[in-house]
Amino acid sequence: MRVGIIGPKDLVDKSIEIGKRYNSIQTVGIPYEDESDTLKNVKKWEDQVDAFLFTGFLPYYLTTHNGLAGKQLFYYPILGSALYRVLFRMKFHYNINISKISIDTLKRSEIEEIYKELEVFYDSLHVNDMHLSSYSREQYVEFHRNLYESGETVAAITSINSVYRELKEYGIPVFKATPTEFTMKETFKLVSSASETRRAQSNQILIIIVDIKEYSLNGNKLSSLEMKEKRLALYQELLDYSRVYQASVFSSADGDEFIVLITKGIFQEYTNSYENIPIVNEIKDKFSISINMGIGMGTSALEAEENARKALALSKESKDSLAYMVNQDKVVLGPIGSSNSLEFKLKSQDKTLLKWTEKTDISISNLTMIKSLLSKMQTDSITASDIQKGLDITLRSANRIMNKLVDGGAAVEVGVEQSGRRGRPSRVYRIDFSESNLE
Protein backbone atom coordinates (compact mmCIF):
# COMPACT_ATOMS: atom_id res chain seq x y z
CA MET A 1 0.00 0.00 0.00
CA ARG A 2 1.43 3.36 -1.04
CA VAL A 3 1.10 5.79 1.88
CA GLY A 4 1.58 9.54 1.58
CA ILE A 5 2.96 11.04 4.81
CA ILE A 6 1.92 14.66 5.34
CA GLY A 7 3.45 16.88 8.02
CA PRO A 8 6.53 18.96 8.93
CA LYS A 9 9.78 17.64 7.41
CA ASP A 10 11.33 16.33 10.65
CA LEU A 11 8.32 14.13 11.45
CA VAL A 12 7.92 13.06 7.81
CA ASP A 13 11.57 11.94 7.66
CA LYS A 14 11.25 10.04 10.94
CA SER A 15 8.05 8.39 9.67
CA ILE A 16 9.76 7.24 6.48
CA GLU A 17 12.50 5.57 8.55
CA ILE A 18 9.91 3.71 10.62
CA GLY A 19 7.96 2.77 7.49
CA LYS A 20 11.03 1.01 6.00
CA ARG A 21 10.50 -1.82 8.50
CA TYR A 22 7.23 -2.83 6.81
CA ASN A 23 7.40 -4.70 3.49
CA SER A 24 3.68 -4.15 2.84
CA ILE A 25 4.03 -0.35 2.93
CA GLN A 26 5.67 2.05 0.50
CA THR A 27 5.98 5.55 1.98
CA VAL A 28 5.94 8.83 0.07
CA GLY A 29 7.10 11.93 1.94
CA ILE A 30 4.89 15.01 1.47
CA PRO A 31 6.39 17.62 3.84
CA TYR A 32 4.85 21.07 4.25
CA GLU A 33 5.97 24.40 5.63
CA ASP A 34 2.53 25.21 6.97
CA GLU A 35 -0.65 23.29 7.87
CA SER A 36 -2.54 25.45 5.38
CA ASP A 37 -0.78 23.49 2.61
CA THR A 38 -2.53 20.28 3.69
CA LEU A 39 -5.56 20.39 1.40
CA LYS A 40 -3.46 21.40 -1.59
CA ASN A 41 -1.11 18.46 -0.99
CA VAL A 42 -3.97 16.00 -0.54
CA LYS A 43 -5.55 17.07 -3.85
CA LYS A 44 -2.19 16.83 -5.60
CA TRP A 45 -1.39 13.34 -4.33
CA GLU A 46 -4.76 11.61 -3.86
CA ASP A 47 -4.55 9.85 -7.24
CA GLN A 48 -0.98 8.66 -6.58
CA VAL A 49 -1.33 7.07 -3.12
CA ASP A 50 -3.65 4.54 -1.49
CA ALA A 51 -3.74 6.18 1.95
CA PHE A 52 -2.56 9.25 3.87
CA LEU A 53 -0.79 9.33 7.22
CA PHE A 54 -0.84 12.74 8.94
CA THR A 55 1.81 13.48 11.55
CA GLY A 56 -0.70 15.51 13.57
CA PHE A 57 -4.40 15.70 14.23
CA LEU A 58 -4.98 19.17 12.73
CA PRO A 59 -4.12 18.27 9.07
CA TYR A 60 -6.17 15.06 9.48
CA TYR A 61 -9.10 17.12 10.79
CA LEU A 62 -8.81 19.67 7.96
CA THR A 63 -8.90 16.87 5.38
CA THR A 64 -11.85 14.94 6.79
CA HIS A 65 -13.95 18.07 7.38
CA ASN A 66 -13.43 19.39 3.87
CA GLY A 67 -14.73 16.21 2.26
CA LEU A 68 -11.41 15.44 0.60
CA ALA A 69 -9.62 12.16 -0.04
CA GLY A 70 -11.73 9.10 -0.52
CA LYS A 71 -8.79 7.21 0.94
CA GLN A 72 -7.90 5.55 4.19
CA LEU A 73 -6.64 8.25 6.56
CA PHE A 74 -4.41 7.81 9.60
CA TYR A 75 -2.82 10.23 12.06
CA TYR A 76 -0.49 10.20 15.04
CA PRO A 77 -2.47 11.02 18.19
CA ILE A 78 -0.90 13.25 20.84
CA LEU A 79 -1.39 11.02 23.86
CA GLY A 80 -0.61 11.58 27.52
CA SER A 81 2.91 10.20 27.08
CA ALA A 82 3.70 13.03 24.63
CA LEU A 83 2.60 15.65 27.17
CA TYR A 84 4.51 13.88 29.97
CA ARG A 85 7.64 14.03 27.82
CA VAL A 86 7.42 17.73 27.03
CA LEU A 87 6.54 18.64 30.64
CA PHE A 88 9.56 16.63 31.83
CA ARG A 89 11.86 18.54 29.43
CA MET A 90 10.45 21.90 30.52
CA LYS A 91 10.79 21.16 34.23
CA PHE A 92 14.06 19.26 34.48
CA HIS A 93 16.03 20.65 31.53
CA TYR A 94 14.85 24.27 31.57
CA ASN A 95 13.55 24.65 35.15
CA ILE A 96 10.25 26.12 33.91
CA ASN A 97 7.28 26.42 36.25
CA ILE A 98 4.88 24.02 34.47
CA SER A 99 1.99 25.32 36.59
CA LYS A 100 2.21 28.63 34.78
CA ILE A 101 2.06 27.78 31.08
CA SER A 102 -0.39 27.86 28.15
CA ILE A 103 -1.38 24.78 26.10
CA ASP A 104 -3.37 24.34 22.89
CA THR A 105 -4.94 21.45 20.91
CA LEU A 106 -5.16 19.01 23.84
CA LYS A 107 -8.40 18.75 25.81
CA ARG A 108 -8.55 20.47 29.18
CA SER A 109 -9.84 17.29 30.88
CA GLU A 110 -6.89 15.24 29.56
CA ILE A 111 -4.38 17.87 30.65
CA GLU A 112 -5.86 18.20 34.14
CA GLU A 113 -5.84 14.41 34.52
CA ILE A 114 -2.11 14.33 33.81
CA TYR A 115 -1.41 17.19 36.21
CA LYS A 116 -3.34 15.34 38.91
CA GLU A 117 -1.22 12.23 38.34
CA LEU A 118 1.94 14.35 38.54
CA GLU A 119 0.55 16.04 41.67
CA VAL A 120 1.24 19.44 40.15
CA PHE A 121 -0.88 22.54 40.83
CA TYR A 122 -2.82 23.49 37.67
CA ASP A 123 -5.16 26.35 38.67
CA SER A 124 -2.87 28.83 36.90
CA LEU A 125 -2.76 26.68 33.78
CA HIS A 126 -4.23 28.23 30.60
CA VAL A 127 -5.80 25.97 27.95
CA ASN A 128 -7.01 27.17 24.56
CA ASP A 129 -10.53 25.71 24.36
CA MET A 130 -11.18 26.79 20.77
CA HIS A 131 -12.43 23.78 18.80
CA LEU A 132 -10.46 22.81 15.71
CA SER A 133 -13.54 23.43 13.55
CA SER A 134 -12.85 27.13 14.19
CA TYR A 135 -9.06 26.83 13.97
CA SER A 136 -7.18 30.02 13.24
CA ARG A 137 -3.40 30.25 13.48
CA GLU A 138 -3.70 33.92 14.41
CA GLN A 139 -6.00 33.06 17.32
CA TYR A 140 -3.70 30.31 18.56
CA VAL A 141 -0.62 32.54 18.37
CA GLU A 142 -2.37 35.50 20.06
CA PHE A 143 -3.70 33.21 22.80
CA HIS A 144 -0.16 32.23 23.85
CA ARG A 145 1.43 35.61 23.11
CA ASN A 146 -1.04 37.71 25.13
CA LEU A 147 -0.73 35.44 28.16
CA TYR A 148 3.07 35.49 28.01
CA GLU A 149 3.39 39.26 27.47
CA SER A 150 0.93 39.99 30.30
CA GLY A 151 3.05 37.86 32.65
CA GLU A 152 0.35 35.25 33.26
CA THR A 153 2.50 32.50 31.73
CA VAL A 154 6.21 31.78 31.42
CA ALA A 155 6.09 29.35 28.46
CA ALA A 156 3.79 27.68 25.94
CA ILE A 157 3.10 24.21 24.56
CA THR A 158 1.66 23.66 21.08
CA SER A 159 1.37 20.70 18.75
CA ILE A 160 0.98 22.86 15.64
CA ASN A 161 4.16 23.45 13.69
CA SER A 162 3.34 26.90 12.27
CA VAL A 163 2.22 28.19 15.69
CA TYR A 164 5.47 26.88 17.20
CA ARG A 165 7.60 28.70 14.60
CA GLU A 166 5.76 32.00 14.98
CA LEU A 167 5.95 31.96 18.79
CA LYS A 168 9.69 31.31 18.51
CA GLU A 169 9.99 34.41 16.32
CA TYR A 170 8.33 36.43 19.09
CA GLY A 171 10.95 35.15 21.54
CA ILE A 172 8.44 33.19 23.60
CA PRO A 173 9.72 29.99 25.27
CA VAL A 174 7.66 27.44 23.37
CA PHE A 175 7.78 23.64 23.23
CA LYS A 176 6.22 21.35 20.66
CA ALA A 177 4.21 18.33 21.74
CA THR A 178 5.01 15.66 19.18
CA PRO A 179 4.00 12.00 18.97
CA THR A 180 6.34 9.63 20.76
CA GLU A 181 8.24 7.02 18.75
CA PHE A 182 6.13 4.33 20.43
CA THR A 183 2.93 6.04 19.20
CA MET A 184 4.36 6.35 15.67
CA LYS A 185 5.29 2.64 15.60
CA GLU A 186 1.86 1.60 16.89
CA THR A 187 0.20 3.72 14.19
CA PHE A 188 2.35 2.05 11.54
CA LYS A 189 1.14 -1.32 12.83
CA LEU A 190 -2.42 -0.15 12.07
CA VAL A 191 -1.36 1.02 8.60
CA SER A 192 0.37 -2.33 7.95
CA SER A 193 -2.71 -4.23 9.09
CA ALA A 194 -4.87 -2.11 6.76
CA SER A 195 -2.45 -2.86 3.93
CA GLU A 196 -2.73 -6.62 4.50
CA THR A 197 -6.53 -6.34 4.63
CA ARG A 198 -6.52 -4.32 1.42
CA ARG A 199 -4.40 -6.96 -0.31
CA ALA A 200 -6.77 -9.72 0.78
CA GLN A 201 -9.77 -7.71 -0.42
CA SER A 202 -8.10 -6.96 -3.75
CA ASN A 203 -7.76 -10.71 -4.38
CA GLN A 204 -11.41 -11.31 -3.49
CA ILE A 205 -13.50 -12.71 -6.36
CA LEU A 206 -16.11 -10.39 -7.78
CA ILE A 207 -18.89 -11.72 -10.03
CA ILE A 208 -20.44 -9.75 -12.89
CA ILE A 209 -23.62 -10.95 -14.58
CA VAL A 210 -24.32 -9.49 -18.02
CA ASP A 211 -27.83 -10.04 -19.38
CA ILE A 212 -29.02 -9.02 -22.84
CA LYS A 213 -31.96 -6.65 -22.44
CA GLU A 214 -32.65 -5.62 -26.05
CA TYR A 215 -31.09 -7.07 -29.20
CA SER A 216 -32.02 -3.98 -31.19
CA LEU A 217 -32.01 -0.41 -29.92
CA ASN A 218 -34.22 0.90 -32.73
CA GLY A 219 -37.10 -1.53 -32.14
CA ASN A 220 -36.47 -3.65 -35.26
CA LYS A 221 -37.34 -7.31 -34.88
CA LEU A 222 -34.33 -9.55 -35.52
CA SER A 223 -34.28 -13.08 -36.85
CA SER A 224 -33.01 -15.97 -34.71
CA LEU A 225 -29.84 -16.05 -36.79
CA GLU A 226 -29.20 -12.31 -36.29
CA MET A 227 -29.72 -12.66 -32.53
CA LYS A 228 -27.37 -15.63 -32.43
CA GLU A 229 -24.72 -13.62 -34.29
CA LYS A 230 -25.06 -10.77 -31.79
CA ARG A 231 -24.79 -13.20 -28.86
CA LEU A 232 -21.58 -14.65 -30.30
CA ALA A 233 -20.19 -11.17 -30.96
CA LEU A 234 -20.92 -10.14 -27.36
CA TYR A 235 -19.37 -13.36 -26.03
CA GLN A 236 -16.22 -12.68 -28.06
CA GLU A 237 -16.10 -9.11 -26.76
CA LEU A 238 -16.31 -10.38 -23.16
CA LEU A 239 -13.59 -12.95 -23.89
CA ASP A 240 -11.32 -10.18 -25.19
CA TYR A 241 -12.15 -8.14 -22.09
CA SER A 242 -11.32 -11.12 -19.85
CA ARG A 243 -7.89 -11.61 -21.43
CA VAL A 244 -6.96 -7.99 -20.77
CA TYR A 245 -8.24 -7.96 -17.17
CA GLN A 246 -7.32 -11.54 -16.18
CA ALA A 247 -10.95 -12.59 -15.84
CA SER A 248 -12.99 -15.68 -16.76
CA VAL A 249 -16.22 -15.73 -18.78
CA PHE A 250 -19.03 -18.30 -18.76
CA SER A 251 -22.12 -18.38 -20.93
CA SER A 252 -25.58 -19.65 -19.93
CA ALA A 253 -27.32 -22.42 -21.89
CA ASP A 254 -29.58 -20.02 -23.82
CA GLY A 255 -26.71 -17.59 -24.37
CA ASP A 256 -28.57 -14.48 -23.16
CA GLU A 257 -26.62 -14.33 -19.91
CA PHE A 258 -22.87 -14.21 -19.30
CA ILE A 259 -21.00 -14.51 -16.01
CA VAL A 260 -17.61 -12.84 -15.56
CA LEU A 261 -15.27 -13.69 -12.67
CA ILE A 262 -12.69 -11.02 -11.86
CA THR A 263 -10.67 -9.96 -8.81
CA LYS A 264 -11.95 -6.98 -6.87
CA GLY A 265 -8.64 -5.13 -7.11
CA ILE A 266 -8.44 -5.30 -10.91
CA PHE A 267 -12.11 -4.37 -11.32
CA GLN A 268 -11.75 -1.43 -8.93
CA GLU A 269 -8.82 -0.13 -10.97
CA TYR A 270 -10.67 -0.66 -14.29
CA THR A 271 -13.75 1.22 -13.05
CA ASN A 272 -11.79 4.00 -11.31
CA SER A 273 -13.12 2.89 -7.91
CA TYR A 274 -16.59 2.09 -9.33
CA GLU A 275 -17.15 5.52 -10.88
CA ASN A 276 -17.78 4.18 -14.38
CA ILE A 277 -17.96 0.88 -16.32
CA PRO A 278 -16.90 1.67 -19.90
CA ILE A 279 -17.90 -1.72 -21.31
CA VAL A 280 -21.63 -1.01 -20.77
CA ASN A 281 -21.66 1.85 -23.29
CA GLU A 282 -19.06 0.16 -25.51
CA ILE A 283 -21.39 -2.82 -26.02
CA LYS A 284 -24.34 -0.51 -26.66
CA ASP A 285 -22.42 1.53 -29.25
CA LYS A 286 -20.60 -1.35 -30.93
CA PHE A 287 -23.37 -3.94 -31.19
CA SER A 288 -26.59 -1.89 -30.71
CA ILE A 289 -27.37 -4.17 -27.77
CA SER A 290 -28.91 -2.97 -24.53
CA ILE A 291 -27.70 -4.91 -21.49
CA ASN A 292 -28.36 -5.18 -17.77
CA MET A 293 -25.42 -5.69 -15.46
CA GLY A 294 -25.30 -6.87 -11.86
CA ILE A 295 -22.06 -6.92 -9.86
CA GLY A 296 -21.72 -8.87 -6.64
CA MET A 297 -19.11 -9.10 -3.88
CA GLY A 298 -19.03 -11.64 -1.10
CA THR A 299 -16.90 -13.64 1.28
CA SER A 300 -17.57 -16.68 -0.93
CA ALA A 301 -18.33 -17.26 -4.61
CA LEU A 302 -21.89 -18.25 -3.69
CA GLU A 303 -22.51 -15.02 -1.75
CA ALA A 304 -20.92 -12.97 -4.56
CA GLU A 305 -23.26 -14.57 -7.13
CA GLU A 306 -26.32 -14.05 -4.90
CA ASN A 307 -25.43 -10.38 -4.54
CA ALA A 308 -24.80 -10.11 -8.29
CA ARG A 309 -28.32 -11.51 -8.89
CA LYS A 310 -29.79 -8.89 -6.54
CA ALA A 311 -27.86 -6.16 -8.35
CA LEU A 312 -29.04 -7.51 -11.71
CA ALA A 313 -32.66 -7.36 -10.53
CA LEU A 314 -32.18 -3.67 -9.69
CA SER A 315 -30.63 -3.09 -13.12
CA LYS A 316 -33.63 -4.73 -14.83
CA GLU A 317 -35.93 -2.26 -13.07
CA SER A 318 -34.12 0.61 -14.83
CA LYS A 319 -35.09 2.03 -18.20
CA ASP A 320 -31.56 2.14 -19.65
CA SER A 321 -28.45 -0.04 -19.85
CA LEU A 322 -27.16 0.44 -16.34
CA ALA A 323 -25.07 -1.46 -13.82
CA TYR A 324 -25.68 -1.92 -10.09
CA MET A 325 -23.37 -3.40 -7.49
CA VAL A 326 -24.13 -5.11 -4.16
CA ASN A 327 -21.23 -5.69 -1.77
CA GLN A 328 -20.83 -8.22 1.05
CA ASP A 329 -22.53 -5.82 3.49
CA LYS A 330 -25.62 -5.67 1.24
CA VAL A 331 -24.87 -2.04 0.42
CA VAL A 332 -26.00 -1.10 -3.09
CA LEU A 333 -24.10 1.29 -5.34
CA GLY A 334 -25.73 2.41 -8.54
CA PRO A 335 -26.49 3.07 -11.18
CA ILE A 336 -22.71 3.10 -11.69
CA GLY A 337 -21.54 5.84 -14.03
CA SER A 338 -24.73 7.84 -13.61
CA SER A 339 -24.88 11.31 -12.08
CA ASN A 340 -27.83 9.97 -10.07
CA SER A 341 -25.79 7.19 -8.48
CA LEU A 342 -26.91 6.36 -4.94
CA GLU A 343 -25.55 4.26 -2.12
CA PHE A 344 -28.06 2.51 0.10
CA LYS A 345 -28.72 -0.64 2.13
CA LEU A 346 -30.55 -3.40 0.28
CA LYS A 347 -31.98 -4.59 3.56
CA SER A 348 -32.44 -2.00 6.27
CA GLN A 349 -32.30 -2.70 9.99
CA ASP A 350 -33.91 0.69 10.56
CA LYS A 351 -37.04 -0.26 12.54
CA THR A 352 -38.71 3.06 11.75
CA LEU A 353 -38.19 2.59 8.01
CA LEU A 354 -39.50 -0.96 8.26
CA LYS A 355 -42.70 0.44 9.80
CA TRP A 356 -42.97 2.89 6.90
CA THR A 357 -42.69 -0.09 4.53
CA GLU A 358 -45.79 -1.60 6.11
CA LYS A 359 -47.64 1.71 6.15
CA THR A 360 -46.90 2.76 2.56
CA ASP A 361 -46.69 -0.65 0.89
CA ILE A 362 -43.37 0.39 -0.69
CA SER A 363 -40.40 -2.01 -0.66
CA ILE A 364 -37.63 -1.35 1.85
CA SER A 365 -35.11 -1.04 -1.00
CA ASN A 366 -37.16 1.73 -2.65
CA LEU A 367 -37.61 3.54 0.67
CA THR A 368 -33.89 3.39 1.42
CA MET A 369 -33.18 4.65 -2.10
CA ILE A 370 -35.56 7.58 -1.58
CA LYS A 371 -33.97 8.31 1.79
CA SER A 372 -30.52 8.22 0.15
CA LEU A 373 -31.78 10.49 -2.64
CA LEU A 374 -33.04 13.07 -0.11
CA SER A 375 -29.68 12.96 1.67
CA LYS A 376 -27.82 13.42 -1.61
CA MET A 377 -30.04 16.35 -2.62
CA GLN A 378 -29.74 17.78 0.93
CA THR A 379 -33.46 18.47 1.13
CA ASP A 380 -36.66 16.99 2.50
CA SER A 381 -38.80 18.23 -0.40
CA ILE A 382 -38.88 16.56 -3.82
CA THR A 383 -41.10 15.99 -6.85
CA ALA A 384 -42.14 12.78 -8.58
CA SER A 385 -39.73 13.80 -11.35
CA ASP A 386 -36.88 13.79 -8.81
CA ILE A 387 -37.82 10.23 -7.84
CA GLN A 388 -38.01 9.26 -11.51
CA LYS A 389 -34.48 10.51 -12.18
CA GLY A 390 -33.00 9.39 -8.86
CA LEU A 391 -34.36 5.84 -9.03
CA ASP A 392 -34.13 5.68 -12.84
CA ILE A 393 -37.73 4.55 -13.26
CA THR A 394 -40.63 5.74 -15.41
CA LEU A 395 -42.55 8.84 -14.38
CA ARG A 396 -45.65 6.68 -14.06
CA SER A 397 -43.88 4.45 -11.50
CA ALA A 398 -42.54 7.51 -9.69
CA ASN A 399 -46.05 8.99 -9.42
CA ARG A 400 -47.33 5.67 -8.11
CA ILE A 401 -44.64 5.66 -5.41
CA MET A 402 -45.40 9.28 -4.50
CA ASN A 403 -49.12 8.52 -4.17
CA LYS A 404 -48.31 5.64 -1.82
CA LEU A 405 -46.10 7.94 0.26
CA VAL A 406 -48.94 10.46 0.50
CA ASP A 407 -51.56 7.82 1.33
CA GLY A 408 -49.26 6.35 3.98
CA GLY A 409 -48.63 9.74 5.61
CA ALA A 410 -44.91 9.94 4.77
CA ALA A 411 -45.37 12.75 2.21
CA VAL A 412 -47.42 15.91 2.14
CA GLU A 413 -47.81 18.39 -0.72
CA VAL A 414 -46.16 21.73 0.10
CA GLY A 415 -46.25 23.60 -3.20
CA VAL A 416 -45.53 23.53 -6.93
CA GLU A 417 -42.38 23.95 -9.00
CA GLN A 418 -42.25 25.31 -12.53
CA SER A 419 -39.51 23.58 -14.50
CA GLY A 420 -39.32 26.33 -17.11
CA ARG A 421 -40.73 24.08 -19.80
CA ARG A 422 -44.24 24.09 -21.15
CA GLY A 423 -46.81 22.08 -19.27
CA ARG A 424 -48.17 21.92 -15.79
CA PRO A 425 -45.85 22.71 -12.88
CA SER A 426 -44.62 19.79 -10.76
CA ARG A 427 -46.05 19.22 -7.33
CA VAL A 428 -43.53 19.42 -4.51
CA TYR A 429 -43.84 17.06 -1.54
CA ARG A 430 -42.13 17.11 1.84
CA ILE A 431 -41.00 13.62 2.90
CA ASP A 432 -40.77 12.77 6.58
CA PHE A 433 -39.64 9.28 7.59
CA SER A 434 -39.25 10.15 11.27
CA GLU A 435 -40.78 7.95 13.96
CA SER A 436 -42.84 10.83 15.33
CA ASN A 437 -44.61 11.12 11.95
CA LEU A 438 -45.81 7.53 12.30
CA GLU A 439 -48.11 8.46 15.16
mmCIF file of N, CA and C in Angstrom, residues 217 278-289:
data_model
loop_
_atom_site.group_PDB
_atom_site.id
_atom_site.type_symbol
_atom_site.label_atom_id
_atom_site.label_comp_id
_atom_site.label_asym_id
_atom_site.label_seq_id
_atom_site.Cartn_x
_atom_site.Cartn_y
_atom_site.Cartn_z
ATOM 1 N N LEU A 217 -31.688 -1.656 -30.613
ATOM 2 C CA LEU A 217 -32.014 -0.407 -29.923
ATOM 3 C C LEU A 217 -33.054 0.427 -30.679
ATOM 4 N N PRO A 278 -16.901 1.346 -18.464
ATOM 5 C CA PRO A 278 -16.900 1.673 -19.898
ATOM 6 C C PRO A 278 -17.549 0.622 -20.786
ATOM 7 N N ILE A 279 -17.418 -0.660 -20.422
ATOM 8 C CA ILE A 279 -17.896 -1.724 -21.307
ATOM 9 C C ILE A 279 -19.408 -1.657 -21.548
ATOM 10 N N VAL A 280 -20.169 -1.107 -20.604
ATOM 11 C CA VAL A 280 -21.628 -1.010 -20.771
ATOM 12 C C VAL A 280 -21.974 -0.193 -22.009
ATOM 13 N N ASN A 281 -21.385 0.989 -22.131
ATOM 14 C CA ASN A 281 -21.658 1.846 -23.291
ATOM 15 C C ASN A 281 -20.949 1.350 -24.545
ATOM 16 N N GLU A 282 -19.781 0.688 -24.357
ATOM 17 C CA GLU A 282 -19.058 0.155 -25.511
ATOM 18 C C GLU A 282 -19.897 -0.907 -26.221
ATOM 19 N N ILE A 283 -20.530 -1.776 -25.447
ATOM 20 C CA ILE A 283 -21.389 -2.823 -26.020
ATOM 21 C C ILE A 283 -22.586 -2.196 -26.727
ATOM 22 N N LYS A 284 -23.164 -1.200 -26.095
ATOM 23 C CA LYS A 284 -24.335 -0.514 -26.664
ATOM 24 C C LYS A 284 -23.976 0.138 -27.999
ATOM 25 N N ASP A 285 -22.826 0.823 -28.040
ATOM 26 C CA ASP A 285 -22.425 1.535 -29.248
ATOM 27 C C ASP A 285 -21.930 0.583 -30.344
ATOM 28 N N LYS A 286 -21.229 -0.462 -29.958
ATOM 29 C CA LYS A 286 -20.597 -1.350 -30.931
ATOM 30 C C LYS A 286 -21.568 -2.352 -31.545
ATOM 31 N N PHE A 287 -22.491 -2.873 -30.708
ATOM 32 C CA PHE A 287 -23.369 -3.942 -31.187
ATOM 33 C C PHE A 287 -24.850 -3.559 -31.218
ATOM 34 N N SER A 288 -25.179 -2.330 -30.802
ATOM 35 C CA SER A 288 -26.587 -1.894 -30.706
ATOM 36 C C SER A 288 -27.384 -2.854 -29.826
ATOM 37 N N ILE A 289 -26.734 -3.285 -28.742
ATOM 38 C CA ILE A 289 -27.374 -4.173 -27.774
ATOM 39 C C ILE A 289 -27.518 -3.429 -26.455
#
